[in-house]
Amino acid sequence: MPADFPSVPVTRVVSGIQPTGNLHLGNLLGAILRWVKMQDDAPCFFFLADLHSLSEHVPAEVRRANIREMAAALIASGIDPAKSVLFVQSAVPAHAELCWLLNGTARMGWLSRMTQWKDKSGKNKEGASVALFDYPVLQAADILVYRPSHVPVGEDQKQHIELTRDIAIKFNTDCDVDLFIPPEPYIGGGTAARVMSLRDGTAKMSKSDPSDMSRINLIDDDDTIASKIRKARTDPDPLPSELEGLDGRPEARNLVGIMAAATDRSEQDVLRDFAGQGFGAFKPVLADALIALLAPIRSRLVELRSDAAALDAHLSDGAQRAREAAAPTLAAAKQALGLL
Ligand code: TYM
């Protein structure tokens, strides 16, 4: 059984994405394609983490546009609002309310050790927002309020899910209840757990990288995709026949991982096809595979974008269903804490 195969039955799935600009290939291959597949396994709750996006200032009209754009991108990628509960986090007040309750459980030391906090606050901790520091507690609330069995995310979110487990266990112990289910991070499972920058195989592909050449965006046209792959950093050696041959070759490993996830194959299968060949042969095939994956999503996105009323209707229906699902857990948490 692969290491990333769910070890407990999938009974309920929860995950979120920040609505900060475009969806990129890292989000898609690291998380969203997995979400799409899980829709048929169990009830799924997927949300746009607009409250999380408050950790950085963004003008109101930009945030509003980003939320709709991300909702459209998720639906275009295959999230079906009739199957999954798709909603905006701030439309379900139980997330923020439970976050406050869990602030009594989470420890300063735990949050200070979070890599994201250390990276994003950098040397200016005094100037960082409280929301940035408290971000993982809100993420714990997002998850625990639905009592899911699984949280499909990319590798970069693993530490936050582990913190969620710690918060769940401490709350249950402190209050002597069996309320929160420590969730399993579900990383990989046929998707690329960690998609790296096309310019530097040791840095994560991310929307905050200043170089647009480092990532492929959902809205990039076919020529842009082909050009970004053509210019992607590689090394001069041919591709190996075995996975170990990618050790110490981060850029080669990244492109093989992207090809595997984009074509729903294992990395070993990809190497079987390309062993002994150089990147001159590999890159055009990779570009074609990405265009085949992204072009239909992009054209659906363009269509969905033009109907804001339909998008808002999906989100409002999702929020109603999410509020109903979250209410009993919030009530039980209040009761466990002695709130009247
Ligand atoms: P966010 O918005 O940064 O990313 C959304 C999802 O995409 C994955 N991802 C990647 N996977 C592989 N390679 C990459 N280069 C890459 N970049 C992004 C992320 O791991 C994530 O799964 N804190 C979360 C949002 C969140 C959340 C939650 C997630 C808020 N509450 C509760 C799960 C459960 C975030 O900022 O993801």
PDB file of N, CA and C in Angstrom, residues 256-336:
ATOM      1  N   VAL A 256       9.518  15.637 -13.818  1.00  0.00           N
ATOM      2  CA  VAL A 256       8.989  14.262 -13.891  1.00  0.00           C
ATOM      3  C   VAL A 256       7.740  14.155 -13.007  1.00  0.00           C
ATOM      4  N   GLY A 257       7.783  14.768 -11.820  1.00  0.00           N
ATOM      5  CA  GLY A 257       6.621  14.745 -10.913  1.00  0.00           C
ATOM      6  C   GLY A 257       5.421  15.442 -11.533  1.00  0.00           C
ATOM      7  N   ILE A 258       5.676  16.555 -12.202  1.00  0.00           N
ATOM      8  CA  ILE A 258       4.584  17.298 -12.847  1.00  0.00           C
ATOM      9  C   ILE A 258       3.974  16.442 -13.963  1.00  0.00           C
ATOM     10  N   MET A 259       4.844  15.826 -14.760  1.00  0.00           N
ATOM     11  CA  MET A 259       4.337  14.973 -15.852  1.00  0.00           C
ATOM     12  C   MET A 259       3.499  13.828 -15.287  1.00  0.00           C
ATOM     13  N   ALA A 260       3.976  13.212 -14.209  1.00  0.00           N
ATOM     14  CA  ALA A 260       3.247  12.077 -13.624  1.00  0.00           C
ATOM     15  C   ALA A 260       1.868  12.534 -13.133  1.00  0.00           C
ATOM     16  N   ALA A 261       1.835  13.643 -12.391  1.00  0.00           N
ATOM     17  CA  ALA A 261       0.553  14.095 -11.826  1.00  0.00           C
ATOM     18  C   ALA A 261      -0.389  14.565 -12.937  1.00  0.00           C
ATOM     19  N   ALA A 262       0.167  15.244 -13.948  1.00  0.00           N
ATOM     20  CA  ALA A 262      -0.692  15.789 -15.000  1.00  0.00           C
ATOM     21  C   ALA A 262      -1.289  14.693 -15.869  1.00  0.00           C
ATOM     22  N   THR A 263      -0.606  13.540 -15.951  1.00  0.00           N
ATOM     23  CA  THR A 263      -1.104  12.473 -16.826  1.00  0.00           C
ATOM     24  C   THR A 263      -1.608  11.279 -16.008  1.00  0.00           C
ATOM     25  N   ASP A 264      -1.706  11.475 -14.677  1.00  0.00           N
ATOM     26  CA  ASP A 264      -2.264  10.461 -13.781  1.00  0.00           C
ATOM     27  C   ASP A 264      -1.490   9.137 -13.871  1.00  0.00           C
ATOM     28  N   ARG A 265      -0.160   9.252 -13.858  1.00  0.00           N
ATOM     29  CA  ARG A 265       0.696   8.066 -13.892  1.00  0.00           C
ATOM     30  C   ARG A 265       1.680   8.159 -12.748  1.00  0.00           C
ATOM     31  N   SER A 266       2.415   7.072 -12.496  1.00  0.00           N
ATOM     32  CA  SER A 266       3.459   7.158 -11.476  1.00  0.00           C
ATOM     33  C   SER A 266       4.726   7.739 -12.103  1.00  0.00           C
ATOM     34  N   GLU A 267       5.598   8.262 -11.253  1.00  0.00           N
ATOM     35  CA  GLU A 267       6.866   8.812 -11.760  1.00  0.00           C
ATOM     36  C   GLU A 267       7.674   7.705 -12.441  1.00  0.00           C
ATOM     37  N   GLN A 268       7.580   6.494 -11.871  1.00  0.00           N
ATOM     38  CA  GLN A 268       8.319   5.369 -12.454  1.00  0.00           C
ATOM     39  C   GLN A 268       7.846   5.100 -13.890  1.00  0.00           C
ATOM     40  N   ASP A 269       6.538   5.201 -14.118  1.00  0.00           N
ATOM     41  CA  ASP A 269       6.004   4.995 -15.476  1.00  0.00           C
ATOM     42  C   ASP A 269       6.543   6.053 -16.433  1.00  0.00           C
ATOM     43  N   VAL A 270       6.629   7.286 -15.938  1.00  0.00           N
ATOM     44  CA  VAL A 270       7.142   8.364 -16.783  1.00  0.00           C
ATOM     45  C   VAL A 270       8.595   8.067 -17.153  1.00  0.00           C
ATOM     46  N   LEU A 271       9.373   7.633 -16.151  1.00  0.00           N
ATOM     47  CA  LEU A 271      10.792   7.342 -16.430  1.00  0.00           C
ATOM     48  C   LEU A 271      10.929   6.185 -17.408  1.00  0.00           C
ATOM     49  N   ARG A 272      10.019   5.221 -17.311  1.00  0.00           N
ATOM     50  CA  ARG A 272      10.089   4.081 -18.226  1.00  0.00           C
ATOM     51  C   ARG A 272       9.993   4.585 -19.674  1.00  0.00           C
ATOM     52  N   ASP A 273       9.144   5.585 -19.911  1.00  0.00           N
ATOM     53  CA  ASP A 273       8.974   6.106 -21.276  1.00  0.00           C
ATOM     54  C   ASP A 273      10.146   6.970 -21.737  1.00  0.00           C
ATOM     55  N   PHE A 274      10.824   7.620 -20.787  1.00  0.00           N
ATOM     56  CA  PHE A 274      11.816   8.626 -21.206  1.00  0.00           C
ATOM     57  C   PHE A 274      13.256   8.303 -20.821  1.00  0.00           C
ATOM     58  N   ALA A 275      13.491   7.144 -20.213  1.00  0.00           N
ATOM     59  CA  ALA A 275      14.856   6.810 -19.767  1.00  0.00           C
ATOM     60  C   ALA A 275      15.846   6.966 -20.917  1.00  0.00           C
ATOM     61  N   GLY A 276      16.940   7.649 -20.646  1.00  0.00           N
ATOM     62  CA  GLY A 276      17.988   7.809 -21.656  1.00  0.00           C
ATOM     63  C   GLY A 276      17.779   9.016 -22.558  1.00  0.00           C
ATOM     64  N   GLN A 277      16.587   9.630 -22.479  1.00  0.00           N
ATOM     65  CA  GLN A 277      16.336  10.797 -23.355  1.00  0.00           C
ATOM     66  C   GLN A 277      16.625  12.093 -22.605  1.00  0.00           C
ATOM     67  N   GLY A 278      16.963  13.120 -23.329  1.00  0.00           N
ATOM     68  CA  GLY A 278      17.268  14.416 -22.719  1.00  0.00           C
ATOM     69  C   GLY A 278      16.008  15.272 -22.608  1.00  0.00           C
ATOM     70  N   PHE A 279      16.184  16.492 -22.059  1.00  0.00           N
ATOM     71  CA  PHE A 279      15.020  17.362 -21.869  1.00  0.00           C
ATOM     72  C   PHE A 279      14.509  17.935 -23.184  1.00  0.00           C
ATOM     73  N   GLY A 280      15.355  17.927 -24.206  1.00  0.00           N
ATOM     74  CA  GLY A 280      14.917  18.391 -25.526  1.00  0.00           C
ATOM     75  C   GLY A 280      13.760  17.539 -26.032  1.00  0.00           C
ATOM     76  N   ALA A 281      13.787  16.252 -25.699  1.00  0.00           N
ATOM     77  CA  ALA A 281      12.681  15.359 -26.105  1.00  0.00           C
ATOM     78  C   ALA A 281      11.540  15.414 -25.089  1.00  0.00           C
ATOM     79  N   PHE A 282      11.895  15.554 -23.800  1.00  0.00           N
ATOM     80  CA  PHE A 282      10.882  15.469 -22.735  1.00  0.00           C
ATOM     81  C   PHE A 282       9.978  16.711 -22.668  1.00  0.00           C
ATOM     82  N   LYS A 283      10.615  17.886 -22.804  1.00  0.00           N
ATOM     83  CA  LYS A 283       9.853  19.116 -22.558  1.00  0.00           C
ATOM     84  C   LYS A 283       8.651  19.323 -23.504  1.00  0.00           C
ATOM     85  N   PRO A 284       8.791  19.084 -24.813  1.00  0.00           N
ATOM     86  CA  PRO A 284       7.612  19.287 -25.678  1.00  0.00           C
ATOM     87  C   PRO A 284       6.454  18.355 -25.308  1.00  0.00           C
ATOM     88  N   VAL A 285       6.790  17.123 -24.883  1.00  0.00           N
ATOM     89  CA  VAL A 285       5.714  16.191 -24.503  1.00  0.00           C
ATOM     90  C   VAL A 285       5.054  16.685 -23.209  1.00  0.00           C
ATOM     91  N   LEU A 286       5.879  17.194 -22.295  1.00  0.00           N
ATOM     92  CA  LEU A 286       5.321  17.731 -21.048  1.00  0.00           C
ATOM     93  C   LEU A 286       4.427  18.936 -21.341  1.00  0.00           C
ATOM     94  N   ALA A 287       4.910  19.826 -22.220  1.00  0.00           N
ATOM     95  CA  ALA A 287       4.108  21.012 -22.551  1.00  0.00           C
ATOM     96  C   ALA A 287       2.762  20.579 -23.138  1.00  0.00           C
ATOM     97  N   ASP A 288       2.785  19.591 -24.041  1.00  0.00           N
ATOM     98  CA  ASP A 288       1.524  19.117 -24.643  1.00  0.00           C
ATOM     99  C   ASP A 288       0.599  18.539 -23.577  1.00  0.00           C
ATOM    100  N   ALA A 289       1.179  17.799 -22.625  1.00  0.00           N
ATOM    101  CA  ALA A 289       0.342  17.186 -21.571  1.00  0.00           C
ATOM    102  C   ALA A 289      -0.301  18.277 -20.718  1.00  0.00           C
ATOM    103  N   LEU A 290       0.457  19.327 -20.426  1.00  0.00           N
ATOM    104  CA  LEU A 290      -0.099  20.400 -19.589  1.00  0.00           C
ATOM    105  C   LEU A 290      -1.167  21.180 -20.346  1.00  0.00           C
ATOM    106  N   ILE A 291      -0.919  21.398 -21.629  1.00  0.00           N
ATOM    107  CA  ILE A 291      -1.928  22.108 -22.433  1.00  0.00           C
ATOM    108  C   ILE A 291      -3.213  21.274 -22.491  1.00  0.00           C
ATOM    109  N   ALA A 292      -3.054  19.955 -22.656  1.00  0.00           N
ATOM    110  CA  ALA A 292      -4.247  19.088 -22.722  1.00  0.00           C
ATOM    111  C   ALA A 292      -5.007  19.133 -21.392  1.00  0.00           C
ATOM    112  N   LEU A 293      -4.276  19.258 -20.284  1.00  0.00           N
ATOM    113  CA  LEU A 293      -4.938  19.320 -18.977  1.00  0.00           C
ATOM    114  C   LEU A 293      -5.596  20.686 -18.750  1.00  0.00           C
ATOM    115  N   LEU A 294      -4.855  21.754 -19.085  1.00  0.00           N
ATOM    116  CA  LEU A 294      -5.290  23.088 -18.662  1.00  0.00           C
ATOM    117  C   LEU A 294      -6.244  23.785 -19.632  1.00  0.00           C
ATOM    118  N   ALA A 295      -6.102  23.522 -20.945  1.00  0.00           N
ATOM    119  CA  ALA A 295      -6.912  24.281 -21.914  1.00  0.00           C
ATOM    120  C   ALA A 295      -8.419  24.124 -21.657  1.00  0.00           C
ATOM    121  N   PRO A 296      -8.927  22.893 -21.436  1.00  0.00           N
ATOM    122  CA  PRO A 296     -10.371  22.786 -21.180  1.00  0.00           C
ATOM    123  C   PRO A 296     -10.798  23.466 -19.874  1.00  0.00           C
ATOM    124  N   ILE A 297      -9.927  23.422 -18.856  1.00  0.00           N
ATOM    125  CA  ILE A 297     -10.264  24.081 -17.582  1.00  0.00           C
ATOM    126  C   ILE A 297     -10.355  25.595 -17.822  1.00  0.00           C
ATOM    127  N   ARG A 298      -9.385  26.092 -18.608  1.00  0.00           N
ATOM    128  CA  ARG A 298      -9.345  27.542 -18.873  1.00  0.00           C
ATOM    129  C   ARG A 298     -10.599  27.986 -19.626  1.00  0.00           C
ATOM    130  N   SER A 299     -11.037  27.189 -20.597  1.00  0.00           N
ATOM    131  CA  SER A 299     -12.210  27.668 -21.340  1.00  0.00           C
ATOM    132  C   SER A 299     -13.470  27.589 -20.469  1.00  0.00           C
ATOM    133  N   ARG A 300     -13.557  26.587 -19.574  1.00  0.00           N
ATOM    134  CA  ARG A 300     -14.704  26.574 -18.650  1.00  0.00           C
ATOM    135  C   ARG A 300     -14.643  27.788 -17.721  1.00  0.00           C
ATOM    136  N   LEU A 301     -13.427  28.136 -17.283  1.00  0.00           N
ATOM    137  CA  LEU A 301     -13.263  29.273 -16.375  1.00  0.00           C
ATOM    138  C   LEU A 301     -13.779  30.560 -17.024  1.00  0.00           C
ATOM    139  N   VAL A 302     -13.453  30.752 -18.297  1.00  0.00           N
ATOM    140  CA  VAL A 302     -13.883  31.966 -18.994  1.00  0.00           C
ATOM    141  C   VAL A 302     -15.418  32.039 -19.022  1.00  0.00           C
ATOM    142  N   GLU A 303     -16.046  30.902 -19.265  1.00  0.00           N
ATOM    143  CA  GLU A 303     -17.519  30.862 -19.295  1.00  0.00           C
ATOM    144  C   GLU A 303     -18.111  31.171 -17.919  1.00  0.00           C
ATOM    145  N   LEU A 304     -17.576  30.500 -16.886  1.00  0.00           N
ATOM    146  CA  LEU A 304     -18.135  30.635 -15.530  1.00  0.00           C
ATOM    147  C   LEU A 304     -17.981  32.059 -15.000  1.00  0.00           C
ATOM    148  N   ARG A 305     -16.848  32.657 -15.326  1.00  0.00           N
ATOM    149  CA  ARG A 305     -16.540  34.012 -14.885  1.00  0.00           C
ATOM    150  C   ARG A 305     -17.598  35.014 -15.312  1.00  0.00           C
ATOM    151  N   SER A 306     -18.195  34.742 -16.490  1.00  0.00           N
ATOM    152  CA  SER A 306     -19.121  35.728 -17.048  1.00  0.00           C
ATOM    153  C   SER A 306     -20.476  35.689 -16.346  1.00  0.00           C
ATOM    154  N   ASP A 307     -20.699  34.743 -15.451  1.00  0.00           N
ATOM    155  CA  ASP A 307     -22.015  34.657 -14.795  1.00  0.00           C
ATOM    156  C   ASP A 307     -21.848  34.725 -13.276  1.00  0.00           C
ATOM    157  N   ALA A 308     -21.614  35.959 -12.782  1.00  0.00           N
ATOM    158  CA  ALA A 308     -21.365  36.152 -11.349  1.00  0.00           C
ATOM    159  C   ALA A 308     -22.579  35.726 -10.521  1.00  0.00           C
ATOM    160  N   ALA A 309     -23.783  35.940 -11.069  1.00  0.00           N
ATOM    161  CA  ALA A 309     -24.992  35.614 -10.297  1.00  0.00           C
ATOM    162  C   ALA A 309     -25.064  34.105 -10.044  1.00  0.00           C
ATOM    163  N   ALA A 310     -24.711  33.312 -11.066  1.00  0.00           N
ATOM    164  CA  ALA A 310     -24.754  31.851 -10.894  1.00  0.00           C
ATOM    165  C   ALA A 310     -23.704  31.411  -9.876  1.00  0.00           C
ATOM    166  N   LEU A 311     -22.524  32.021  -9.936  1.00  0.00           N
ATOM    167  CA  LEU A 311     -21.468  31.675  -8.968  1.00  0.00           C
ATOM    168  C   LEU A 311     -21.929  31.995  -7.549  1.00  0.00           C
ATOM    169  N   ASP A 312     -22.497  33.192  -7.388  1.00  0.00           N
ATOM    170  CA  ASP A 312     -22.950  33.611  -6.048  1.00  0.00           C
ATOM    171  C   ASP A 312     -24.034  32.664  -5.534  1.00  0.00           C
ATOM    172  N   ALA A 313     -24.876  32.185  -6.441  1.00  0.00           N
ATOM    173  CA  ALA A 313     -25.946  31.269  -6.020  1.00  0.00           C
ATOM    174  C   ALA A 313     -25.347  29.954  -5.518  1.00  0.00           C
ATOM    175  N   HIS A 314     -24.337  29.443  -6.221  1.00  0.00           N
ATOM    176  CA  HIS A 314     -23.670  28.211  -5.752  1.00  0.00           C
ATOM    177  C   HIS A 314     -23.069  28.430  -4.367  1.00  0.00           C
ATOM    178  N   LEU A 315     -22.402  29.577  -4.204  1.00  0.00           N
ATOM    179  CA  LEU A 315     -21.705  29.831  -2.938  1.00  0.00           C
ATOM    180  C   LEU A 315     -22.702  30.020  -1.796  1.00  0.00           C
ATOM    181  N   SER A 316     -23.819  30.642  -2.101  1.00  0.00           N
ATOM    182  CA  SER A 316     -24.795  30.889  -1.041  1.00  0.00           C
ATOM    183  C   SER A 316     -25.473  29.565  -0.628  1.00  0.00           C
ATOM    184  N   ASP A 317     -25.722  28.704  -1.595  1.00  0.00           N
ATOM    185  CA  ASP A 317     -26.279  27.378  -1.281  1.00  0.00           C
ATOM    186  C   ASP A 317     -25.263  26.570  -0.441  1.00  0.00           C
ATOM    187  N   GLY A 318     -23.990  26.641  -0.846  1.00  0.00           N
ATOM    188  CA  GLY A 318     -22.942  25.920  -0.111  1.00  0.00           C
ATOM    189  C   GLY A 318     -22.838  26.427   1.322  1.00  0.00           C
ATOM    190  N   ALA A 319     -22.913  27.749   1.498  1.00  0.00           N
ATOM    191  CA  ALA A 319     -22.773  28.326   2.848  1.00  0.00           C
ATOM    192  C   ALA A 319     -23.901  27.853   3.756  1.00  0.00           C
ATOM    193  N   GLN A 320     -25.100  27.774   3.190  1.00  0.00           N
ATOM    194  CA  GLN A 320     -26.251  27.298   3.979  1.00  0.00           C
ATOM    195  C   GLN A 320     -26.001  25.865   4.472  1.00  0.00           C
ATOM    196  N   ARG A 321     -25.530  25.011   3.544  1.00  0.00           N
ATOM    197  CA  ARG A 321     -25.273  23.600   3.920  1.00  0.00           C
ATOM    198  C   ARG A 321     -24.113  23.516   4.919  1.00  0.00           C
ATOM    199  N   ALA A 322     -23.109  24.355   4.750  1.00  0.00           N
ATOM    200  CA  ALA A 322     -21.961  24.330   5.666  1.00  0.00           C
ATOM    201  C   ALA A 322     -22.382  24.817   7.054  1.00  0.00           C
ATOM    202  N   ARG A 323     -23.217  25.853   7.106  1.00  0.00           N
ATOM    203  CA  ARG A 323     -23.658  26.366   8.422  1.00  0.00           C
ATOM    204  C   ARG A 323     -24.387  25.271   9.192  1.00  0.00           C
ATOM    205  N   GLU A 324     -25.211  24.525   8.466  1.00  0.00           N
ATOM    206  CA  GLU A 324     -25.968  23.445   9.135  1.00  0.00           C
ATOM    207  C   GLU A 324     -25.022  22.362   9.656  1.00  0.00           C
ATOM    208  N   ALA A 325     -24.001  22.046   8.861  1.00  0.00           N
ATOM    209  CA  ALA A 325     -23.077  20.974   9.268  1.00  0.00           C
ATOM    210  C   ALA A 325     -22.204  21.413  10.438  1.00  0.00           C
ATOM    211  N   ALA A 326     -21.880  22.717  10.501  1.00  0.00           N
ATOM    212  CA  ALA A 326     -20.939  23.206  11.531  1.00  0.00           C
ATOM    213  C   ALA A 326     -21.623  23.435  12.878  1.00  0.00           C
ATOM    214  N   ALA A 327     -22.915  23.731  12.859  1.00  0.00           N
ATOM    215  CA  ALA A 327     -23.605  24.167  14.086  1.00  0.00           C
ATOM    216  C   ALA A 327     -23.488  23.178  15.259  1.00  0.00           C
ATOM    217  N   PRO A 328     -23.707  21.881  15.064  1.00  0.00           N
ATOM    218  CA  PRO A 328     -23.668  20.976  16.223  1.00  0.00           C
ATOM    219  C   PRO A 328     -22.286  20.921  16.889  1.00  0.00           C
ATOM    220  N   THR A 329     -21.222  20.973  16.105  1.00  0.00           N
ATOM    221  CA  THR A 329     -19.872  20.912  16.695  1.00  0.00           C
ATOM    222  C   THR A 329     -19.601  22.165  17.512  1.00  0.00           C
ATOM    223  N   LEU A 330     -19.992  23.316  16.965  1.00  0.00           N
ATOM    224  CA  LEU A 330     -19.765  24.566  17.695  1.00  0.00           C
ATOM    225  C   LEU A 330     -20.544  24.543  19.013  1.00  0.00           C
ATOM    226  N   ALA A 331     -21.795  24.083  18.954  1.00  0.00           N
ATOM    227  CA  ALA A 331     -22.615  24.034  20.177  1.00  0.00           C
ATOM    228  C   ALA A 331     -21.973  23.108  21.203  1.00  0.00           C
ATOM    229  N   ALA A 332     -21.469  21.978  20.738  1.00  0.00           N
ATOM    230  CA  ALA A 332     -20.846  21.017  21.667  1.00  0.00           C
ATOM    231  C   ALA A 332     -19.565  21.592  22.267  1.00  0.00           C
ATOM    232  N   ALA A 333     -18.804  22.350  21.459  1.00  0.00           N
ATOM    233  CA  ALA A 333     -17.553  22.952  21.974  1.00  0.00           C
ATOM    234  C   ALA A 333     -17.884  23.984  23.049  1.00  0.00           C
ATOM    235  N   LYS A 334     -18.925  24.777  22.817  1.00  0.00           N
ATOM    236  CA  LYS A 334     -19.328  25.786  23.813  1.00  0.00           C
ATOM    237  C   LYS A 334     -19.751  25.107  25.105  1.00  0.00           C
ATOM    238  N   GLN A 335     -20.495  24.044  24.940  1.00  0.00           N
ATOM    239  CA  GLN A 335     -20.966  23.323  26.128  1.00  0.00           C
ATOM    240  C   GLN A 335     -19.784  22.730  26.899  1.00  0.00           C
ATOM    241  N   ALA A 336     -18.833  22.180  26.167  1.00  0.00           N
ATOM    242  CA  ALA A 336     -17.659  21.567  26.820  1.00  0.00           C
ATOM    243  C   ALA A 336     -16.872  22.602  27.602  1.00  0.00           C
TER     244      ALA A 336
END
